Amino acid sequence: GQNIDQPTEMTATEGAIVQINCTYQTSGFNGLFWYQQHAGEAPTFLSYNVLDGLEEKGRFSSFLSRSKGYSYLLLKELQMKDSASYLCAGGGADGLTFGKGTHLIIQP
Amino acid sequence: DTAVSQTPKYLVTQMGNDKSIKCEQNLGHDTMYWYKQDSKKFLKIMFSYNNKELIINETVPNRFSPKSPDKAHLNLHINSLELGDSAVYFCASSPTSGSYNEQFFGPGTRLTVL
């Protein structure tokens, strides 16, 4: 099985940068996903890391360290529409296991 | 075109009833899933279904049963509904069963059991 841990809630300011951390313990690790979920909507895919290092995609970047069981999602130039929950998910022998999500609040 | 669709979007029913939620994907994916998201927003896998192979999360009560008439459809049937079944149920699909695949989620079905 897997254990995924991430903060419950974070607050940041419009235009700033925020880093959402995720730690995981997993058997048969197969990669680390980040999903975004707006209130009342379905989760949508943001990023996937299977090798160590940083993957950059526009304003969003995701980092993975397999030796430390650690990932983060970095959001730059924050916009009000980035207010959402961000779900860390580990791929493993049992499929995808999601963390409880980090509710990100963006303030003007 | 909607990639993964679910019906109904909202379902309100009495305790003890039996209900079904339908899911269809037009992505040509081989694997489909059902997730339950509770009031605390915790998203938990219930089933994955790939080429007639069903993988069940052992914590799911046997009142819940997935039914797949073909590769593009995975319906969820729930018997003897209980108050604790109230949640949002998401269907998802991925190209294959490998957990390295991105999953595409449907819009969700909000089930309320009274």
JSON list of C-alpha atoms in Angstrom, two decimals:
[
{"chain": "A", "resi": 1, "resn": "GLY", "atom": "CA", "xyz": [0.00, 0.00, 0.00]},
{"chain": "A", "resi": 2, "resn": "GLN", "atom": "CA", "xyz": [0.89, 3.65, 0.03]},
{"chain": "A", "resi": 3, "resn": "ASN", "atom": "CA", "xyz": [0.81, 6.54, 2.45]},
{"chain": "A", "resi": 4, "resn": "ILE", "atom": "CA", "xyz": [0.58, 10.04, 0.96]},
{"chain": "A", "resi": 5, "resn": "ASP", "atom": "CA", "xyz": [0.92, 13.12, 3.16]},
{"chain": "A", "resi": 6, "resn": "GLN", "atom": "CA", "xyz": [0.37, 16.76, 2.19]},
{"chain": "A", "resi": 7, "resn": "PRO", "atom": "CA", "xyz": [-0.74, 19.91, 4.05]},
{"chain": "A", "resi": 8, "resn": "THR", "atom": "CA", "xyz": [-4.47, 20.41, 4.41]},
{"chain": "A", "resi": 9, "resn": "GLU", "atom": "CA", "xyz": [-4.57, 24.08, 3.52]},
{"chain": "A", "resi": 10, "resn": "MET", "atom": "CA", "xyz": [-2.28, 26.87, 2.31]},
{"chain": "A", "resi": 11, "resn": "THR", "atom": "CA", "xyz": [-2.80, 30.55, 1.64]},
{"chain": "A", "resi": 12, "resn": "ALA", "atom": "CA", "xyz": [-0.87, 32.66, -0.87]},
{"chain": "A", "resi": 13, "resn": "THR", "atom": "CA", "xyz": [-1.08, 36.06, -2.53]},
{"chain": "A", "resi": 14, "resn": "GLU", "atom": "CA", "xyz": [-1.97, 36.76, -6.14]},
{"chain": "A", "resi": 15, "resn": "GLY", "atom": "CA", "xyz": [1.19, 37.15, -8.23]},
{"chain": "A", "resi": 16, "resn": "ALA", "atom": "CA", "xyz": [3.36, 35.29, -5.73]},
{"chain": "A", "resi": 17, "resn": "ILE", "atom": "CA", "xyz": [4.88, 31.79, -5.74]},
{"chain": "A", "resi": 18, "resn": "VAL", "atom": "CA", "xyz": [3.72, 28.86, -3.64]},
{"chain": "A", "resi": 19, "resn": "GLN", "atom": "CA", "xyz": [5.18, 25.40, -3.08]},
{"chain": "A", "resi": 20, "resn": "ILE", "atom": "CA", "xyz": [2.96, 22.50, -2.05]},
{"chain": "A", "resi": 21, "resn": "ASN", "atom": "CA", "xyz": [4.86, 19.59, -0.56]},
{"chain": "A", "resi": 22, "resn": "CYS", "atom": "CA", "xyz": [3.99, 15.92, -0.61]},
{"chain": "A", "resi": 23, "resn": "THR", "atom": "CA", "xyz": [5.70, 12.98, 1.05]},
{"chain": "A", "resi": 24, "resn": "TYR", "atom": "CA", "xyz": [4.96, 9.40, 0.22]},
{"chain": "A", "resi": 25, "resn": "GLN", "atom": "CA", "xyz": [5.72, 5.88, 1.32]},
{"chain": "A", "resi": 26, "resn": "THR", "atom": "CA", "xyz": [4.97, 3.34, -1.31]},
{"chain": "A", "resi": 27, "resn": "SER", "atom": "CA", "xyz": [5.53, -0.19, -2.45]},
{"chain": "A", "resi": 28, "resn": "GLY", "atom": "CA", "xyz": [6.31, -0.69, -6.12]},
{"chain": "A", "resi": 29, "resn": "PHE", "atom": "CA", "xyz": [6.58, 3.03, -6.83]},
{"chain": "A", "resi": 30, "resn": "ASN", "atom": "CA", "xyz": [5.50, 3.90, -10.36]},
{"chain": "A", "resi": 31, "resn": "GLY", "atom": "CA", "xyz": [5.57, 7.67, -10.42]},
{"chain": "A", "resi": 32, "resn": "LEU", "atom": "CA", "xyz": [4.05, 10.70, -8.70]},
{"chain": "A", "resi": 33, "resn": "PHE", "atom": "CA", "xyz": [1.08, 12.64, -10.04]},
{"chain": "A", "resi": 34, "resn": "TRP", "atom": "CA", "xyz": [-0.37, 16.04, -9.25]},
{"chain": "A", "resi": 35, "resn": "TYR", "atom": "CA", "xyz": [-4.01, 16.81, -9.98]},
{"chain": "A", "resi": 36, "resn": "GLN", "atom": "CA", "xyz": [-5.96, 20.05, -9.62]},
{"chain": "A", "resi": 37, "resn": "GLN", "atom": "CA", "xyz": [-9.55, 20.03, -8.43]},
{"chain": "A", "resi": 38, "resn": "HIS", "atom": "CA", "xyz": [-11.76, 23.11, -8.37]},
{"chain": "A", "resi": 39, "resn": "ALA", "atom": "CA", "xyz": [-14.73, 23.05, -5.99]},
{"chain": "A", "resi": 40, "resn": "GLY", "atom": "CA", "xyz": [-17.55, 20.98, -7.40]},
{"chain": "A", "resi": 41, "resn": "GLU", "atom": "CA", "xyz": [-15.53, 19.78, -10.36]},
{"chain": "A", "resi": 42, "resn": "ALA", "atom": "CA", "xyz": [-13.53, 16.73, -11.38]},
{"chain": "A", "resi": 43, "resn": "PRO", "atom": "CA", "xyz": [-9.79, 16.40, -10.78]},
{"chain": "A", "resi": 44, "resn": "THR", "atom": "CA", "xyz": [-7.69, 17.32, -13.81]},
{"chain": "A", "resi": 45, "resn": "PHE", "atom": "CA", "xyz": [-4.15, 16.14, -14.51]},
{"chain": "A", "resi": 46, "resn": "LEU", "atom": "CA", "xyz": [-1.30, 18.60, -13.91]},
{"chain": "A", "resi": 47, "resn": "SER", "atom": "CA", "xyz": [1.95, 16.65, -13.92]},
{"chain": "A", "resi": 48, "resn": "TYR", "atom": "CA", "xyz": [3.70, 13.29, -13.66]},
{"chain": "A", "resi": 49, "resn": "ASN", "atom": "CA", "xyz": [7.22, 12.60, -12.35]},
{"chain": "A", "resi": 50, "resn": "VAL", "atom": "CA", "xyz": [8.87, 9.21, -12.44]},
{"chain": "A", "resi": 51, "resn": "LEU", "atom": "CA", "xyz": [12.54, 10.27, -12.46]},
{"chain": "A", "resi": 52, "resn": "ASP", "atom": "CA", "xyz": [14.25, 12.58, -9.98]},
{"chain": "A", "resi": 53, "resn": "GLY", "atom": "CA", "xyz": [14.26, 16.23, -10.86]},
{"chain": "A", "resi": 54, "resn": "LEU", "atom": "CA", "xyz": [12.10, 19.08, -11.95]},
{"chain": "A", "resi": 55, "resn": "GLU", "atom": "CA", "xyz": [9.44, 19.00, -14.65]},
{"chain": "A", "resi": 56, "resn": "GLU", "atom": "CA", "xyz": [8.33, 22.43, -15.82]},
{"chain": "A", "resi": 57, "resn": "LYS", "atom": "CA", "xyz": [5.06, 23.17, -17.57]},
{"chain": "A", "resi": 58, "resn": "GLY", "atom": "CA", "xyz": [4.29, 26.86, -17.90]},
{"chain": "A", "resi": 59, "resn": "ARG", "atom": "CA", "xyz": [3.55, 28.42, -14.53]},
{"chain": "A", "resi": 60, "resn": "PHE", "atom": "CA", "xyz": [3.51, 24.99, -12.87]},
{"chain": "A", "resi": 61, "resn": "SER", "atom": "CA", "xyz": [6.53, 22.83, -12.02]},
{"chain": "A", "resi": 62, "resn": "SER", "atom": "CA", "xyz": [6.75, 19.53, -10.16]},
{"chain": "A", "resi": 63, "resn": "PHE", "atom": "CA", "xyz": [9.78, 18.04, -8.45]},
{"chain": "A", "resi": 64, "resn": "LEU", "atom": "CA", "xyz": [10.53, 14.50, -7.33]},
{"chain": "A", "resi": 65, "resn": "SER", "atom": "CA", "xyz": [13.16, 12.94, -5.09]},
{"chain": "A", "resi": 66, "resn": "ARG", "atom": "CA", "xyz": [12.68, 9.19, -4.98]},
{"chain": "A", "resi": 67, "resn": "SER", "atom": "CA", "xyz": [15.36, 8.64, -2.35]},
{"chain": "A", "resi": 68, "resn": "LYS", "atom": "CA", "xyz": [13.57, 11.02, 0.01]},
{"chain": "A", "resi": 69, "resn": "GLY", "atom": "CA", "xyz": [10.02, 9.99, -0.93]},
{"chain": "A", "resi": 70, "resn": "TYR", "atom": "CA", "xyz": [9.28, 13.63, -1.56]},
{"chain": "A", "resi": 71, "resn": "SER", "atom": "CA", "xyz": [7.63, 15.76, -4.22]},
{"chain": "A", "resi": 72, "resn": "TYR", "atom": "CA", "xyz": [6.50, 19.33, -4.53]},
{"chain": "A", "resi": 73, "resn": "LEU", "atom": "CA", "xyz": [4.30, 21.32, -6.86]},
{"chain": "A", "resi": 74, "resn": "LEU", "atom": "CA", "xyz": [5.46, 24.87, -7.53]},
{"chain": "A", "resi": 75, "resn": "LEU", "atom": "CA", "xyz": [2.97, 27.44, -8.79]},
{"chain": "A", "resi": 76, "resn": "LYS", "atom": "CA", "xyz": [4.33, 30.76, -10.06]},
{"chain": "A", "resi": 77, "resn": "GLU", "atom": "CA", "xyz": [2.63, 34.07, -10.85]},
{"chain": "A", "resi": 78, "resn": "LEU", "atom": "CA", "xyz": [-0.40, 32.98, -8.91]},
{"chain": "A", "resi": 79, "resn": "GLN", "atom": "CA", "xyz": [-3.80, 33.90, -10.29]},
{"chain": "A", "resi": 80, "resn": "MET", "atom": "CA", "xyz": [-7.15, 33.90, -8.52]},
{"chain": "A", "resi": 81, "resn": "LYS", "atom": "CA", "xyz": [-8.26, 30.99, -10.70]},
{"chain": "A", "resi": 82, "resn": "ASP", "atom": "CA", "xyz": [-5.50, 28.86, -9.10]},
{"chain": "A", "resi": 83, "resn": "SER", "atom": "CA", "xyz": [-7.65, 28.66, -5.95]},
{"chain": "A", "resi": 84, "resn": "ALA", "atom": "CA", "xyz": [-8.38, 24.94, -5.84]},
{"chain": "A", "resi": 85, "resn": "SER", "atom": "CA", "xyz": [-7.40, 21.71, -4.16]},
{"chain": "A", "resi": 86, "resn": "TYR", "atom": "CA", "xyz": [-4.15, 20.11, -5.30]},
{"chain": "A", "resi": 87, "resn": "LEU", "atom": "CA", "xyz": [-4.01, 16.35, -5.01]},
{"chain": "A", "resi": 88, "resn": "CYS", "atom": "CA", "xyz": [-0.76, 14.43, -4.78]},
{"chain": "A", "resi": 89, "resn": "ALA", "atom": "CA", "xyz": [-1.10, 10.82, -5.97]},
{"chain": "A", "resi": 90, "resn": "GLY", "atom": "CA", "xyz": [1.38, 7.97, -5.96]},
{"chain": "A", "resi": 91, "resn": "GLY", "atom": "CA", "xyz": [1.36, 5.25, -8.59]},
{"chain": "A", "resi": 92, "resn": "GLY", "atom": "CA", "xyz": [2.19, 1.84, -7.20]},
{"chain": "A", "resi": 93, "resn": "ALA", "atom": "CA", "xyz": [1.40, -1.83, -7.23]},
{"chain": "A", "resi": 94, "resn": "ASP", "atom": "CA", "xyz": [-2.17, -1.13, -6.09]},
{"chain": "A", "resi": 95, "resn": "GLY", "atom": "CA", "xyz": [-2.81, 1.58, -8.67]},
{"chain": "A", "resi": 96, "resn": "LEU", "atom": "CA", "xyz": [-3.12, 5.28, -7.83]},
{"chain": "A", "resi": 97, "resn": "THR", "atom": "CA", "xyz": [-3.35, 6.37, -4.21]},
{"chain": "A", "resi": 98, "resn": "PHE", "atom": "CA", "xyz": [-4.39, 9.95, -3.60]},
{"chain": "A", "resi": 99, "resn": "GLY", "atom": "CA", "xyz": [-3.46, 12.19, -0.71]},
{"chain": "A", "resi": 100, "resn": "LYS", "atom": "CA", "xyz": [-6.19, 14.15, 1.01]},
{"chain": "A", "resi": 101, "resn": "GLY", "atom": "CA", "xyz": [-5.43, 17.22, -1.05]},
{"chain": "A", "resi": 102, "resn": "THR", "atom": "CA", "xyz": [-4.14, 20.70, -0.23]},
{"chain": "A", "resi": 103, "resn": "HIS", "atom": "CA", "xyz": [-6.74, 23.44, -0.38]},
{"chain": "A", "resi": 104, "resn": "LEU", "atom": "CA", "xyz": [-4.97, 26.50, -1.80]},
{"chain": "A", "resi": 105, "resn": "ILE", "atom": "CA", "xyz": [-6.51, 29.89, -1.09]},
{"chain": "A", "resi": 106, "resn": "ILE", "atom": "CA", "xyz": [-5.34, 32.82, -3.20]},
{"chain": "A", "resi": 107, "resn": "GLN", "atom": "CA", "xyz": [-5.77, 36.27, -1.71]},
{"chain": "A", "resi": 108, "resn": "PRO", "atom": "CA", "xyz": [-5.73, 39.52, -3.72]},
{"chain": "B", "resi": 1, "resn": "ASP", "atom": "CA", "xyz": [-16.97, 16.19, -27.07]},
{"chain": "B", "resi": 2, "resn": "THR", "atom": "CA", "xyz": [-17.05, 14.95, -23.51]},
{"chain": "B", "resi": 3, "resn": "ALA", "atom": "CA", "xyz": [-14.25, 12.43, -22.90]},
{"chain": "B", "resi": 4, "resn": "VAL", "atom": "CA", "xyz": [-15.64, 10.78, -19.76]},
{"chain": "B", "resi": 5, "resn": "SER", "atom": "CA", "xyz": [-19.31, 11.29, -19.00]},
{"chain": "B", "resi": 6, "resn": "GLN", "atom": "CA", "xyz": [-21.45, 10.21, -16.06]},
{"chain": "B", "resi": 7, "resn": "THR", "atom": "CA", "xyz": [-25.17, 10.18, -15.43]},
{"chain": "B", "resi": 8, "resn": "PRO", "atom": "CA", "xyz": [-26.87, 11.34, -13.42]},
{"chain": "B", "resi": 9, "resn": "LYS", "atom": "CA", "xyz": [-25.01, 14.38, -12.11]},
{"chain": "B", "resi": 10, "resn": "TYR", "atom": "CA", "xyz": [-27.14, 14.45, -8.97]},
{"chain": "B", "resi": 11, "resn": "LEU", "atom": "CA", "xyz": [-28.92, 11.53, -7.31]},
{"chain": "B", "resi": 12, "resn": "VAL", "atom": "CA", "xyz": [-31.10, 11.85, -4.22]},
{"chain": "B", "resi": 13, "resn": "THR", "atom": "CA", "xyz": [-32.65, 8.69, -2.82]},
{"chain": "B", "resi": 14, "resn": "GLN", "atom": "CA", "xyz": [-33.94, 7.01, 0.32]},
{"chain": "B", "resi": 15, "resn": "MET", "atom": "CA", "xyz": [-32.03, 4.59, 2.51]},
{"chain": "B", "resi": 16, "resn": "GLY", "atom": "CA", "xyz": [-32.48, 0.99, 1.45]},
{"chain": "B", "resi": 17, "resn": "ASN", "atom": "CA", "xyz": [-33.02, 1.74, -2.24]},
{"chain": "B", "resi": 18, "resn": "ASP", "atom": "CA", "xyz": [-30.93, 0.32, -5.10]},
{"chain": "B", "resi": 19, "resn": "LYS", "atom": "CA", "xyz": [-29.46, 2.75, -7.62]},
{"chain": "B", "resi": 20, "resn": "SER", "atom": "CA", "xyz": [-27.07, 2.79, -10.58]},
{"chain": "B", "resi": 21, "resn": "ILE", "atom": "CA", "xyz": [-24.66, 5.39, -11.93]},
{"chain": "B", "resi": 22, "resn": "LYS", "atom": "CA", "xyz": [-23.58, 5.17, -15.54]},
{"chain": "B", "resi": 23, "resn": "CYS", "atom": "CA", "xyz": [-20.17, 6.01, -16.98]},
{"chain": "B", "resi": 24, "resn": "GLU", "atom": "CA", "xyz": [-19.00, 6.16, -20.57]},
{"chain": "B", "resi": 25, "resn": "GLN", "atom": "CA", "xyz": [-15.64, 7.11, -22.10]},
{"chain": "B", "resi": 26, "resn": "ASN", "atom": "CA", "xyz": [-15.02, 7.87, -25.77]},
{"chain": "B", "resi": 27, "resn": "LEU", "atom": "CA", "xyz": [-11.22, 7.93, -25.50]},
{"chain": "B", "resi": 28, "resn": "GLY", "atom": "CA", "xyz": [-10.67, 4.33, -26.54]},
{"chain": "B", "resi": 29, "resn": "HIS", "atom": "CA", "xyz": [-9.08, 3.60, -23.17]},
{"chain": "B", "resi": 30, "resn": "ASP", "atom": "CA", "xyz": [-8.68, 0.06, -21.87]},
{"chain": "B", "resi": 31, "resn": "THR", "atom": "CA", "xyz": [-9.06, 0.76, -18.16]},
{"chain": "B", "resi": 32, "resn": "MET", "atom": "CA", "xyz": [-11.83, 2.41, -16.18]},
{"chain": "B", "resi": 33, "resn": "TYR", "atom": "CA", "xyz": [-12.16, 3.25, -12.49]},
{"chain": "B", "resi": 34, "resn": "TRP", "atom": "CA", "xyz": [-14.63, 4.27, -9.85]},
{"chain": "B", "resi": 35, "resn": "TYR", "atom": "CA", "xyz": [-13.62, 6.61, -7.03]},
{"chain": "B", "resi": 36, "resn": "LYS", "atom": "CA", "xyz": [-15.52, 7.85, -3.99]},
{"chain": "B", "resi": 37, "resn": "GLN", "atom": "CA", "xyz": [-14.87, 11.35, -2.64]},
{"chain": "B", "resi": 38, "resn": "ASP", "atom": "CA", "xyz": [-16.30, 11.91, 0.81]},
{"chain": "B", "resi": 39, "resn": "SER", "atom": "CA", "xyz": [-17.28, 15.14, 2.55]},
{"chain": "B", "resi": 40, "resn": "LYS", "atom": "CA", "xyz": [-13.66, 15.69, 3.59]},
{"chain": "B", "resi": 41, "resn": "LYS", "atom": "CA", "xyz": [-12.70, 15.60, -0.10]},
{"chain": "B", "resi": 42, "resn": "PHE", "atom": "CA", "xyz": [-10.66, 12.42, 0.28]},
{"chain": "B", "resi": 43, "resn": "LEU", "atom": "CA", "xyz": [-10.58, 10.66, -3.10]},
{"chain": "B", "resi": 44, "resn": "LYS", "atom": "CA", "xyz": [-10.44, 6.90, -2.72]},
{"chain": "B", "resi": 45, "resn": "ILE", "atom": "CA", "xyz": [-10.26, 4.19, -5.37]},
{"chain": "B", "resi": 46, "resn": "MET", "atom": "CA", "xyz": [-13.13, 1.71, -5.33]},
{"chain": "B", "resi": 47, "resn": "PHE", "atom": "CA", "xyz": [-12.61, -0.40, -8.45]},
{"chain": "B", "resi": 48, "resn": "SER", "atom": "CA", "xyz": [-10.47, -0.63, -11.53]},
{"chain": "B", "resi": 49, "resn": "TYR", "atom": "CA", "xyz": [-11.60, -2.64, -14.54]},
{"chain": "B", "resi": 50, "resn": "ASN", "atom": "CA", "xyz": [-9.41, -3.67, -17.45]},
{"chain": "B", "resi": 51, "resn": "ASN", "atom": "CA", "xyz": [-10.26, -6.21, -20.17]},
{"chain": "B", "resi": 52, "resn": "LYS", "atom": "CA", "xyz": [-12.76, -7.94, -17.90]},
{"chain": "B", "resi": 53, "resn": "GLU", "atom": "CA", "xyz": [-10.30, -8.04, -15.01]},
{"chain": "B", "resi": 54, "resn": "LEU", "atom": "CA", "xyz": [-11.76, -6.42, -11.94]},
{"chain": "B", "resi": 55, "resn": "ILE", "atom": "CA", "xyz": [-9.58, -5.16, -9.12]},
{"chain": "B", "resi": 56, "resn": "ILE", "atom": "CA", "xyz": [-11.51, -4.34, -6.00]},
{"chain": "B", "resi": 57, "resn": "ASN", "atom": "CA", "xyz": [-10.45, -2.18, -3.11]},
{"chain": "B", "resi": 58, "resn": "GLU", "atom": "CA", "xyz": [-10.97, -4.51, -0.16]},
{"chain": "B", "resi": 59, "resn": "THR", "atom": "CA", "xyz": [-12.61, -1.78, 1.90]},
{"chain": "B", "resi": 60, "resn": "VAL", "atom": "CA", "xyz": [-15.55, -1.46, -0.52]},
{"chain": "B", "resi": 61, "resn": "PRO", "atom": "CA", "xyz": [-18.73, -3.16, 0.76]},
{"chain": "B", "resi": 62, "resn": "ASN", "atom": "CA", "xyz": [-20.14, -5.86, -1.50]},
{"chain": "B", "resi": 63, "resn": "ARG", "atom": "CA", "xyz": [-23.31, -3.77, -1.87]},
{"chain": "B", "resi": 64, "resn": "PHE", "atom": "CA", "xyz": [-21.30, -1.96, -4.54]},
{"chain": "B", "resi": 65, "resn": "SER", "atom": "CA", "xyz": [-20.85, -3.78, -7.83]},
{"chain": "B", "resi": 66, "resn": "PRO", "atom": "CA", "xyz": [-19.37, -2.51, -11.11]},
{"chain": "B", "resi": 67, "resn": "LYS", "atom": "CA", "xyz": [-20.86, -3.70, -14.36]},
{"chain": "B", "resi": 68, "resn": "SER", "atom": "CA", "xyz": [-19.13, -3.33, -17.72]},
{"chain": "B", "resi": 69, "resn": "PRO", "atom": "CA", "xyz": [-21.22, -4.11, -20.82]},
{"chain": "B", "resi": 70, "resn": "ASP", "atom": "CA", "xyz": [-18.26, -3.16, -23.05]},
{"chain": "B", "resi": 71, "resn": "LYS", "atom": "CA", "xyz": [-14.88, -1.47, -22.92]},
{"chain": "B", "resi": 72, "resn": "ALA", "atom": "CA", "xyz": [-16.34, 2.03, -23.13]},
{"chain": "B", "resi": 73, "resn": "HIS", "atom": "CA", "xyz": [-18.77, 1.66, -20.23]},
{"chain": "B", "resi": 74, "resn": "LEU", "atom": "CA", "xyz": [-18.41, 0.95, -16.53]},
{"chain": "B", "resi": 75, "resn": "ASN", "atom": "CA", "xyz": [-21.56, 1.36, -14.50]},
{"chain": "B", "resi": 76, "resn": "LEU", "atom": "CA", "xyz": [-21.77, 1.31, -10.71]},
{"chain": "B", "resi": 77, "resn": "HIS", "atom": "CA", "xyz": [-24.68, -0.44, -9.04]},
{"chain": "B", "resi": 78, "resn": "ILE", "atom": "CA", "xyz": [-25.37, 0.09, -5.35]},
{"chain": "B", "resi": 79, "resn": "ASN", "atom": "CA", "xyz": [-27.74, -2.09, -3.34]},
{"chain": "B", "resi": 80, "resn": "SER", "atom": "CA", "xyz": [-29.42, -1.23, -0.04]},
{"chain": "B", "resi": 81, "resn": "LEU", "atom": "CA", "xyz": [-28.12, 2.33, 0.10]},
{"chain": "B", "resi": 82, "resn": "GLU", "atom": "CA", "xyz": [-26.96, 3.64, 3.48]},
{"chain": "B", "resi": 83, "resn": "LEU", "atom": "CA", "xyz": [-26.52, 7.16, 4.81]},
{"chain": "B", "resi": 84, "resn": "GLY", "atom": "CA", "xyz": [-22.74, 6.75, 4.70]},
{"chain": "B", "resi": 85, "resn": "ASP", "atom": "CA", "xyz": [-22.86, 6.18, 0.96]},
{"chain": "B", "resi": 86, "resn": "SER", "atom": "CA", "xyz": [-23.56, 9.89, 0.47]},
{"chain": "B", "resi": 87, "resn": "ALA", "atom": "CA", "xyz": [-20.57, 11.22, -1.45]},
{"chain": "B", "resi": 88, "resn": "VAL", "atom": "CA", "xyz": [-19.43, 12.27, -4.89]},
{"chain": "B", "resi": 89, "resn": "TYR", "atom": "CA", "xyz": [-18.60, 9.32, -7.13]},
{"chain": "B", "resi": 90, "resn": "PHE", "atom": "CA", "xyz": [-16.11, 9.87, -9.95]},
{"chain": "B", "resi": 91, "resn": "CYS", "atom": "CA", "xyz": [-15.56, 7.62, -12.90]},
{"chain": "B", "resi": 92, "resn": "ALA", "atom": "CA", "xyz": [-12.16, 7.79, -14.62]},
{"chain": "B", "resi": 93, "resn": "SER", "atom": "CA", "xyz": [-10.33, 6.10, -17.45]},
{"chain": "B", "resi": 94, "resn": "SER", "atom": "CA", "xyz": [-6.73, 5.60, -18.56]},
{"chain": "B", "resi": 95, "resn": "PRO", "atom": "CA", "xyz": [-5.12, 4.16, -21.70]},
{"chain": "B", "resi": 96, "resn": "THR", "atom": "CA", "xyz": [-3.92, 1.01, -19.96]},
{"chain": "B", "resi": 97, "resn": "SER", "atom": "CA", "xyz": [-3.91, -0.38, -16.46]},
{"chain": "B", "resi": 98, "resn": "GLY", "atom": "CA", "xyz": [-0.39, 0.79, -15.56]},
{"chain": "B", "resi": 99, "resn": "SER", "atom": "CA", "xyz": [-0.36, 3.23, -12.69]},
{"chain": "B", "resi": 100, "resn": "TYR", "atom": "CA", "xyz": [2.01, 5.45, -14.67]},
{"chain": "B", "resi": 101, "resn": "ASN", "atom": "CA", "xyz": [-0.92, 6.49, -16.86]},
{"chain": "B", "resi": 102, "resn": "GLU", "atom": "CA", "xyz": [-2.72, 9.81, -16.56]},
{"chain": "B", "resi": 103, "resn": "GLN", "atom": "CA", "xyz": [-6.33, 9.27, -15.57]},
{"chain": "B", "resi": 104, "resn": "PHE", "atom": "CA", "xyz": [-9.17, 11.29, -17.06]},
{"chain": "B", "resi": 105, "resn": "PHE", "atom": "CA", "xyz": [-12.05, 11.95, -14.70]},
{"chain": "B", "resi": 106, "resn": "GLY", "atom": "CA", "xyz": [-15.75, 12.30, -15.36]},
{"chain": "B", "resi": 107, "resn": "PRO", "atom": "CA", "xyz": [-17.70, 15.24, -13.90]},
{"chain": "B", "resi": 108, "resn": "GLY", "atom": "CA", "xyz": [-18.84, 13.27, -10.85]},
{"chain": "B", "resi": 109, "resn": "THR", "atom": "CA", "xyz": [-22.20, 12.13, -9.49]},
{"chain": "B", "resi": 110, "resn": "ARG", "atom": "CA", "xyz": [-23.30, 13.65, -6.19]},
{"chain": "B", "resi": 111, "resn": "LEU", "atom": "CA", "xyz": [-25.23, 10.97, -4.32]},
{"chain": "B", "resi": 112, "resn": "THR", "atom": "CA", "xyz": [-27.33, 11.98, -1.34]},
{"chain": "B", "resi": 113, "resn": "VAL", "atom": "CA", "xyz": [-28.96, 9.27, 0.74]},
{"chain": "B", "resi": 114, "resn": "LEU", "atom": "CA", "xyz": [-31.79, 10.47, 3.00]}
]
